[in-house]
Amino acid sequence: MWVIISEVRVCSLDDVRRLGRLIYTYRGKAIALFYHDGKVYAFDNRCPHMGFPLSRGSIENGILTCEWHHARFDLESGCSFDVWADDARVYRVRVVDGDVYVEIPDLDVEDRARILRRLRKGLEHGVQLLIAKALVSAIYSGLDVDEIYRASIGWAMERNIAWGGGSTFIVSTRNIQGYLDSKGLITSLLRGLSILSGEASDRAQRPVLDTLAGSSTSLPRLKSWLRHFAEVRDSFGIEVILASMAFHGYGIRDIAEVFFSVATDHYLSDGHVVDFANKAFQYLEAILGKPDPNVLRSLALLLAEGRRYEESHEWRHPVDLVEIVDEESGRLAEVFRSGGDPIDPREVAGLVINGDPRSIAKGITGFLEKDFDPRDVALGVALAGAQRIAMFSSSNEIGDWLTVLHTFSYANAIYQVVKRAASHEVFRGVYHGALKIYLDRFLNIPPFKIPNGSPGESKEKLLKSLVDLLNRRYMIDDVAYVVADYIANGYEDEDLLRTICRSVAREDADFHTMQMLDAGISIYRDLRSDAHRKIVLIAMARYIASQAPTDRRTSQVADIALKLHMGQSLHSD
């Protein structure tokens, strides 16, 4: 973008010397002029922190101090001595024949390097307002938002951390960003980046790791090594294998098949290992476009330290679910094949919701024996997970929502993995998801009855009612009736999804809520029946209502950054 810079005569040197400071307004922009130690300095009059007039500040020993929050700036460069304040914008000054000239750009457009530098500074120091200002500048300057995703996650992956809630939140935001307006995208990204900063800012750099540079080991051998290191919980050995696969040029899908084949040897950590890893591979595929050793290494600790389902009493007693999974998955090498005939996901979901453990597992194997598409079977299991949430009894504890959320999010993740890297080993995760849905059955006692909905109300009024309900606590069942009415009227689902996503974006949501949104939309897009989609939409609305409203502090910070960018005042005289 070309930016025209105008050199403007603003005053005489005598005037600014006599007054010490003065304000010059150019096309609505207030320029603060200061005379100090025989020189003239020009600043954007708005303090970069929160917009207070710098012309009211004090100058001592070459340092300009804003009176509002006492941010301090170098008069020469505008550089801040307080990390939370950001650097002030300064303009070049020339004195010619006793007149003061200032070079003023017609547009305050920040270049890519400055935006990414501000973003990194905000992440490293945990300053939410700096992050927000970087996001606002990026969105309104037309910077490709994927640059923000790459820069932020790339920064975090340089640290010695496991892939976690922050990175997951950010990738989920990217998956739903088509439903967000600019403010919603900024607020949602700000929330995710704030979580990421908290996870990574105080962590050491990831240590150097030697890959198997001199080895020509085959992919099956690498898989067997990875399985061994995972089984003995050797995180360093896992890192070596994962980084080496990237070094040797294996593609994302091949690496995913190896990783998830091993990750489904057990049901790990309430599904978080597969769920987080699915987001990591989505990042590699959709945003980065290639394997990244640091991202792959971030999965090692998850795989090594994950709590295994056989260590949990509910998987062993009164029915040994581990034994059932082992029996049925032992037949997968014979019956599994990629592709096949379509099957109604509702048929699979009905089996999972209503069956006992053995009939569920045998039924899933039976679908494969009948040459039904494994992807449709996995989708049906994910639909059953959504149904648990849609029918969640409001008599349960609020914390129990996380139980069904974890299960649904895992079922969606394993469905996405089966679509990406289908194999008989990976498909074992579908059994895990189905039997975990069985274990959650008590949370549907008594079940919430999914309403039929009543036509007649206008679209605008229903969407407003939904937003209003999400402003109040625990309107869990009420939102289900509004969504059912909306669907009964035959209104466009996209407008409903847009309203749900923007409602979440204004909240201080945790990564679980973003997982619900992302998983729900992912499943919704692949379901072909309106009846199936209704279950997912009601599940999304009820879960979000269980978590809303929050303090919305993130939204307030985004508002401040937007007002600063637009030149609006944050204070009154």
C-alpha atoms as one frame of an Amber mdcrd trajectory, in Angstrom:
protein
   0.000   0.000   0.000   1.321   3.421  -0.957   1.061   6.033   1.819   1.325
   9.706   0.956   3.404  11.672   3.440   2.726  15.383   3.639   5.295  17.809
   5.007   3.234  20.416   6.803   4.231  23.743   8.345   2.767  23.598  11.832
   4.107  26.671  13.645   7.055  28.973  14.069  10.034  27.879  16.107   9.543
  30.913  18.366   5.987  29.841  19.228   6.862  26.312  20.327  10.000  27.567
  22.138   7.965  30.147  24.046   5.038  27.827  24.926   7.065  24.642  25.468
   4.333  22.594  23.840   1.371  23.077  21.542  -1.202  21.104  19.560  -1.550
  21.156  15.790  -4.504  19.442  14.128  -4.043  18.038  10.644  -7.057  16.408
   8.965  -8.540  15.483  12.329  -5.237  14.145  13.684  -3.879  15.887  16.793
  -0.102  16.332  16.744   1.632  17.242  20.005   4.742  19.407  19.612   7.294
  19.642  22.415  10.346  21.883  22.804  13.042  20.407  25.019  16.802  20.888
  25.246  16.853  23.070  22.133  14.974  20.612  19.875  11.393  20.185  18.642
   9.660  16.798  18.877   6.341  15.727  17.315   4.111  12.955  18.724   0.694
  11.589  17.929  -1.086  13.262  20.826  -2.832  10.060  21.874  -0.899   8.015
  24.381  -0.464   4.570  22.760  -1.597   2.893  25.954  -5.150   4.216  26.241
  -5.314   7.433  24.260  -4.873  10.093  26.964  -3.479  13.393  25.537   0.298
  13.344  25.759   0.245  17.139  25.629  -0.819  17.011  29.277   2.225  14.953
  30.213   5.458  16.054  31.839   8.977  16.102  30.409  12.093  15.538  32.435
  15.572  14.612  31.212  14.352  13.667  27.750  11.518  11.447  29.010   7.863
  12.227  28.324   5.500  10.838  31.002   1.773  10.429  30.385  -0.304  11.545
  33.372  -2.983   8.855  33.109  -1.080   5.644  33.826   2.407   7.175  34.052
   3.704   5.529  30.881   7.161   6.881  29.961   8.523   7.517  26.477  11.826
   8.532  24.945  11.278  11.937  23.313  13.636  11.088  20.474  12.227   7.743
  19.312   8.877   7.378  21.078  10.087   4.073  22.519   8.303   3.176  25.748
  10.106   2.359  28.966   7.017   0.428  30.140   6.278  -2.781  28.270   2.522
  -2.512  28.826   2.296   0.952  27.257   3.466   0.258  23.688   5.640   2.658
  21.693   4.334   6.118  20.836   4.098   7.291  17.246   6.565  10.059  16.450
   6.898  12.175  13.322   9.958  13.577  11.622  10.540  17.281  12.294  12.491
  19.835  10.267  13.136  23.467  11.121  13.567  25.684   8.067  14.074  29.449
   8.287  12.461  29.629  11.698   9.439  27.520  10.765   8.659  24.007  12.043
   7.672  21.359   9.488   6.328  17.897  10.369   6.066  14.909   8.024   2.593
  13.422   8.557   1.310  10.316   6.716  -2.204  10.659   5.325  -2.973   7.135
   6.607  -1.702   5.540   9.806  -0.956   2.171   8.226   1.322  -0.167  10.129
   3.537  -2.499   8.156   3.620  -6.255   8.591   6.906  -6.276  10.524   5.659
  -3.744  13.104   2.399  -5.640  13.614   4.127  -8.989  14.134   6.745  -7.406
  16.405   3.993  -5.916  18.583   2.202  -9.277  18.645   5.337 -11.098  19.766
   6.059  -8.475  22.416   2.523  -8.813  23.779   2.784 -12.606  23.844   6.194
 -12.667  25.495   5.237 -10.204  28.232   1.619 -11.285  28.634   0.226  -7.824
  27.811  -3.299  -8.355  26.502  -3.749  -4.801  25.197  -0.596  -5.067  23.057
  -1.888  -8.315  21.582  -5.269  -6.684  20.941  -3.702  -3.702  19.163  -1.642
  -6.029  16.977  -4.796  -7.929  16.032  -6.754  -4.772  15.247  -3.915  -3.425
  13.098  -3.650  -6.762  11.291  -7.378  -7.004  10.534  -7.779  -3.403   9.409
  -4.561  -3.262   7.392  -5.613  -6.290   5.361  -2.856  -8.575   6.651  -3.604
 -12.236   5.963  -4.938 -13.508   9.307  -3.127 -16.814   8.775   0.069 -14.819
   9.405  -1.204 -14.191  12.930  -1.915 -17.900  13.415   1.517 -18.880  12.117
   3.395 -16.224  14.084   1.660 -16.892  17.407   1.680 -20.692  17.354   5.186
 -20.678  15.871   6.325 -18.480  18.773   4.747 -20.840  21.321   6.187 -23.946
  19.689   9.688 -22.496  20.088   9.107 -22.948  23.817   9.454 -26.263  25.591
   5.727 -26.817  26.078   3.154 -29.401  25.098   0.381 -28.509  22.676  -2.366
 -27.187  24.936  -5.550 -25.212  25.366  -4.222 -21.975  23.874  -3.119 -23.470
  20.554  -6.314 -25.524  20.421  -8.418 -22.398  21.000  -6.602 -20.535  18.222
  -6.996 -23.310  15.627 -10.669 -23.678  16.580 -11.122 -19.943  16.049  -9.643
 -20.310  12.609 -12.080 -23.133  11.849 -15.121 -20.973  12.687 -13.867 -17.557
  11.585 -16.233 -17.513   8.616 -19.092 -16.993  11.094 -17.425 -14.084  12.903
 -17.386 -10.387  12.072 -14.172  -8.392  12.528 -14.897  -7.589  16.186 -15.773
 -11.217  16.928 -12.608 -12.496  15.245 -10.437 -10.005  17.122 -12.044 -10.848
  20.474 -11.917 -14.607  19.955  -8.305 -14.524  18.796  -7.405 -12.234  21.684
  -8.853 -14.739  24.132  -6.956 -17.639  22.573  -3.687 -15.711  22.337  -4.006
 -14.635  25.977  -4.341 -18.285  27.013  -1.379 -19.187  24.794   0.744 -16.415
  26.297  -0.021 -17.692  29.782   1.084 -21.186  28.796   4.310 -20.261  27.008
   5.670 -16.847  28.000   7.696 -18.014  31.001   8.929 -21.259  29.479  12.459
 -21.949  28.251  13.297 -22.423  24.607  12.771 -25.909  23.239  16.152 -27.693
  23.453  18.074 -28.736  20.367  17.275 -32.267  19.260  19.256 -34.541  16.940
  17.075 -36.333  14.406  17.831 -39.679  12.793  19.764 -37.868  10.061  21.910
 -40.805   8.994  19.110 -43.356   9.048  16.904 -44.589   6.223  14.450 -46.267
   8.576  11.098 -47.225   7.046   7.775 -45.819   8.187   6.607 -49.162   9.677
   9.821 -49.360  11.723   9.377 -45.770  12.897   5.828 -46.626  13.946   7.015
 -49.646  15.939   9.643 -47.499  17.676   7.090 -44.791  18.434   4.741 -47.390
  19.924   7.534 -48.740  22.121   8.575 -45.313  23.406   4.946 -44.356  24.073
   4.287 -47.587  25.931   7.242 -47.017  28.274   6.381 -43.285  28.558   9.693
 -42.101  27.073   8.876 -38.562  25.913  12.389 -37.907  24.554  12.298 -41.002
  22.361   8.853 -39.937  21.095  10.234 -36.485  20.216  13.097 -38.008  18.259
  10.762 -40.189  16.173   8.247 -37.416  15.438  10.904 -34.847  14.532  12.733
 -37.411  12.398   9.624 -38.146  10.347   9.440 -34.456   9.448  13.188 -34.369
   8.745  12.960 -37.341   6.370  10.227 -35.665   4.337   7.221 -37.777   5.267
   3.922 -36.037   4.522   1.406 -34.809   7.057  -1.034 -37.662   6.385   1.640
 -40.347   6.803   2.827 -38.820  10.064  -0.786 -38.481  11.249  -1.506 -42.144
  10.545   1.572 -43.210  12.521   0.837 -40.883  15.435  -2.855 -41.685  15.798
  -2.252 -45.421  15.365  -0.136 -45.230  18.509  -2.338 -42.671  20.293  -5.323
 -45.041  20.023  -3.496 -47.939  21.694  -5.217 -46.494  24.777  -8.013 -44.055
  25.498  -5.860 -41.269  26.936  -6.630 -38.414  29.353 -10.384 -38.164  28.760
  -9.715 -37.835  25.045  -7.533 -34.732  25.268  -4.493 -36.350  23.625  -6.308
 -37.213  20.392  -8.326 -34.014  20.533  -5.288 -31.745  20.941  -3.274 -33.692
  18.381  -6.130 -33.405  15.885  -5.927 -29.627  16.234  -2.151 -29.736  15.799
  -2.507 -31.655  12.539  -5.276 -29.309  11.381  -2.814 -26.469  11.962  -0.133
 -28.261   9.925  -2.544 -29.001   7.077  -4.659 -25.868   6.803  -2.363 -23.085
   8.019   1.282 -24.152   7.816   1.005 -26.513   4.853   3.885 -28.761   5.892
   5.121 -30.858   8.852   6.837 -28.804  11.523   9.250 -30.535  13.925   8.426
 -28.230  16.844   4.680 -28.791  16.516   5.211 -32.550  16.331   7.560 -32.474
  19.316   4.881 -30.642  21.318   2.761 -33.810  21.131   5.384 -36.039  22.773
   4.600 -35.189  26.386   0.862 -35.660  25.778   1.461 -39.154  24.436   3.965
 -40.125  27.136   2.083 -38.824  30.159  -1.520 -39.469  29.161  -3.670 -41.278
  31.741  -4.702 -44.630  30.233  -8.261 -45.904  30.375  -7.311 -49.294  31.796
  -6.063 -47.418  34.853  -9.588 -46.136  35.523 -12.072 -48.200  37.515 -15.126
 -47.199  35.439 -13.550 -48.864  32.395 -12.960 -52.073  34.372 -15.971 -52.434
  36.653 -18.721 -53.628  36.648 -18.091 -54.398  32.952 -14.551 -54.731  31.617
 -14.785 -52.319  28.677 -11.069 -52.646  27.918 -11.550 -56.350  27.262 -14.479
 -55.635  24.935 -12.451 -53.077  22.939  -9.547 -55.504  22.649 -11.817 -58.295
  21.415 -13.514 -56.239  18.708 -10.486 -54.228  17.603  -8.658 -57.526  17.142
 -10.998 -58.204  14.210 -10.419 -54.843  12.516  -7.490 -55.979  10.396  -9.891
 -58.381   8.651 -13.025 -56.224   8.304 -11.725 -52.670   7.949 -11.375 -51.046
   4.556 -11.370 -47.456   3.408 -14.554 -46.302   1.734 -17.743 -48.296   1.454
 -21.485 -47.788   1.327 -23.123 -44.840   3.119 -25.037 -45.476   6.331 -27.449
 -43.186   8.131 -25.478 -41.760  11.095 -28.700 -41.836  13.146 -28.645 -45.646
  12.957 -25.153 -45.695  14.447 -26.070 -43.072  17.048 -29.142 -45.063  18.071
 -27.008 -48.132  18.684 -24.529 -46.154  20.797 -27.168 -44.299  22.822 -29.390
 -47.316  23.551 -27.068 -50.338  23.521 -25.074 -52.154  26.168 -21.250 -52.176
  25.864 -20.928 -55.500  24.074 -23.761 -54.855  21.628 -22.341 -51.397  20.861
 -18.864 -52.734  20.098 -20.124 -55.710  18.105 -22.582 -53.475  16.251 -19.786
 -51.142  15.151 -17.768 -54.099  13.896 -20.915 -55.378  12.171 -21.288 -52.111
  10.242 -17.792 -52.590   8.865 -18.497 -56.228   7.995 -21.443 -54.996   5.932
 -19.066 -52.702   4.025 -20.440 -49.465   5.415 -18.074 -46.506   5.171 -15.940
 -46.209   8.349 -16.204 -42.424   8.094 -19.993 -42.595   8.338 -19.726 -44.940
  11.313 -17.362 -42.515  13.071 -19.714 -39.634  12.209 -22.614 -41.555  13.754
 -20.652 -42.011  16.980 -19.909 -38.266  17.051 -23.622 -37.577  16.545 -24.353
 -39.775  19.559 -21.894 -37.651  21.549 -23.804 -34.519  20.523 -27.063 -36.208
  21.507 -25.752 -36.779  25.037 -25.250 -33.009  25.326 -28.599 -32.178  23.710
 -30.366 -34.447  26.233 -28.163 -33.502  29.226 -30.304 -33.270  32.331 -30.187
 -29.817  33.906 -30.534 -31.509  37.320 -26.872 -32.522  37.046 -24.043 -30.435
  38.438 -22.750 -27.666  36.195 -19.323 -29.314  36.210 -20.815 -32.423  34.609
 -21.156 -30.526  31.339 -17.409 -30.987  30.919 -17.830 -34.753  31.061 -20.123
 -34.894  28.041 -18.152 -32.140  26.311 -14.902 -34.105  26.572 -16.594 -37.175
  25.113 -18.199 -35.321  22.215 -15.027 -33.399  21.439 -13.068 -36.666  21.382
 -15.662 -38.363  19.161 -15.456 -35.459  16.716 -11.651 -35.546  16.795 -11.460
 -39.265  16.031 -13.992 -38.766  13.235 -11.779 -36.037  11.739  -8.749 -38.328
  12.094 -10.545 -41.231  10.370 -11.349 -38.863   7.489  -7.712 -37.738   7.316
  -5.765 -40.948   7.939  -8.009 -43.989   7.957  -6.504 -47.293   9.090  -7.712
 -50.227  11.151  -5.487 -49.114  14.025  -6.782 -45.555  14.042 -10.379 -46.822
  13.922  -9.967 -48.324  17.406 -10.590 -44.806  18.664 -14.179 -45.066  17.425
 -14.774 -47.911  19.906 -13.264 -45.783  22.661 -15.573 -42.904  21.818 -18.660
 -45.094  21.622 -18.037 -46.787  24.967 -17.225 -43.474  26.649 -20.631 -42.236
  25.433 -22.101 -45.354  27.054 -20.361 -44.478  30.329 -21.939 -41.003  30.233
 -25.492 -42.407  30.035 -26.317 -41.463  33.650 -26.063 -37.780  32.685 -29.203
 -38.240  30.563 -31.282 -39.355  33.551 -33.837 -37.947  33.252 -33.221 -36.946
  29.640 -34.045 -33.475  28.439 -36.702 -33.942  25.787 -35.624 -32.293  22.568
 -38.494 -29.910  21.649 -40.286 -30.089  18.318 -40.476 -26.309  18.001 -43.356
 -24.074  16.992 -43.486 -21.980  13.806 -44.790 -18.428  13.717 -42.161 -16.162
  15.297 -39.968 -13.946  13.110 -36.331 -14.817  12.527 -35.104 -11.516  13.959
 -37.088 -11.918  17.179 -35.884 -15.493  17.710 -32.235 -14.558  17.181 -32.610
 -11.613  19.549 -34.230 -13.891  22.129 -31.288 -16.264  21.875 -28.781 -13.461
  22.449 -30.830 -12.115  25.357 -30.995 -15.552  26.988 -27.227 -15.924  26.713
 -26.923 -12.695  28.705 -28.490 -14.501  31.679 -27.258 -17.397  33.767 -28.336
 -21.002  33.222 -30.945 -20.429  30.515 -30.003 -23.920  29.352 -33.417 -25.318
  28.502 -34.830 -21.979  27.313 -32.259 -21.668  24.526 -33.183 -25.152  23.300
 -36.793 -24.057  22.793 -35.695 -20.939  20.893 -33.422 -22.973  18.614 -36.183
 -25.546  18.038 -38.624 -22.755  17.127 -36.084 -21.272  14.735 -35.610 -24.620
  12.994 -39.384 -25.268  12.904 -39.800 -22.024  10.955 -37.365 -23.231   8.307
 -35.049 -20.259   8.669 -31.500 -20.335   7.351 -29.209 -22.256   9.725 -26.235
 -20.086   8.776 -27.767 -17.063  10.499 -28.308 -19.134  13.635 -24.739 -20.401
  13.592 -23.471 -16.869  13.059 -25.430 -15.661  16.093 -24.165 -18.538  18.257
 -20.536 -17.961  17.245 -20.684 -14.211  17.815 -22.301 -14.770  21.189 -19.410
 -16.997  22.234 -16.820 -14.576  20.844 -17.902 -11.852  23.281 -17.342 -14.141
  26.295 -14.201 -14.976  28.252 -14.637 -18.504  26.952 -12.272 -21.320  27.868
 -10.943 -23.728  25.287 -13.674 -26.247  26.151 -16.386 -23.868  24.932 -14.430
 -23.235  21.752 -14.041 -27.001  21.299 -17.823 -27.351  21.544 -18.345 -24.682
  18.930 -15.716 -26.060  16.571 -16.753 -29.703  16.950 -20.439 -28.862  16.619
 -19.949 -26.935  13.389 -17.632 -29.611  11.981 -20.217 -32.333  12.593 -23.074
 -30.122  11.442 -21.427 -29.550   8.048 -21.074 -33.283   7.366 -24.560 -34.347
   8.458 -27.038 -34.578   5.620 -30.318 -34.731   7.527 -32.049 -31.697   9.072
 -33.131 -33.904  11.989 -29.498 -34.811  12.691 -28.400 -31.188  12.409 -31.093
 -30.110  14.850 -29.562 -32.329  17.531 -26.172 -30.699  17.020 -27.543 -27.148
  17.021 -29.456 -27.719  20.254 -26.423 -29.381  21.839 -24.267 -26.370  20.956
 -26.795 -23.856  22.278 -27.393 -25.721  25.555 -23.703 -26.181  26.302 -22.905
 -22.526  25.560 -25.804 -21.416  27.779 -24.335 -23.494  30.607 -21.130 -21.441
  30.442 -22.507 -17.946  29.780 -22.374 -15.118  30.574 -18.830 -14.401  31.751
 -17.166 -11.145  32.858 -16.356 -10.322  29.190 -13.071  -8.677  30.116 -11.486
  -9.776  26.847 -14.215  -8.017  24.895 -13.565  -4.815  26.865  -9.851  -4.915
  25.977 -10.744  -5.472  22.315 -13.063  -2.456  22.475 -10.232  -0.305  23.836
  -7.913  -1.404  21.018 -10.593  -0.737  18.406 -11.327   2.740  19.757  -7.637
   3.591  19.797  -7.319   2.420  16.208 -10.341   4.482  15.138  -9.080   7.569
  16.943 -11.990   7.588  19.388 -11.620   9.013  22.887 -11.462   6.705  25.906
 -11.704   9.493  28.432 -13.739  12.639  29.030 -12.642  15.993  30.337
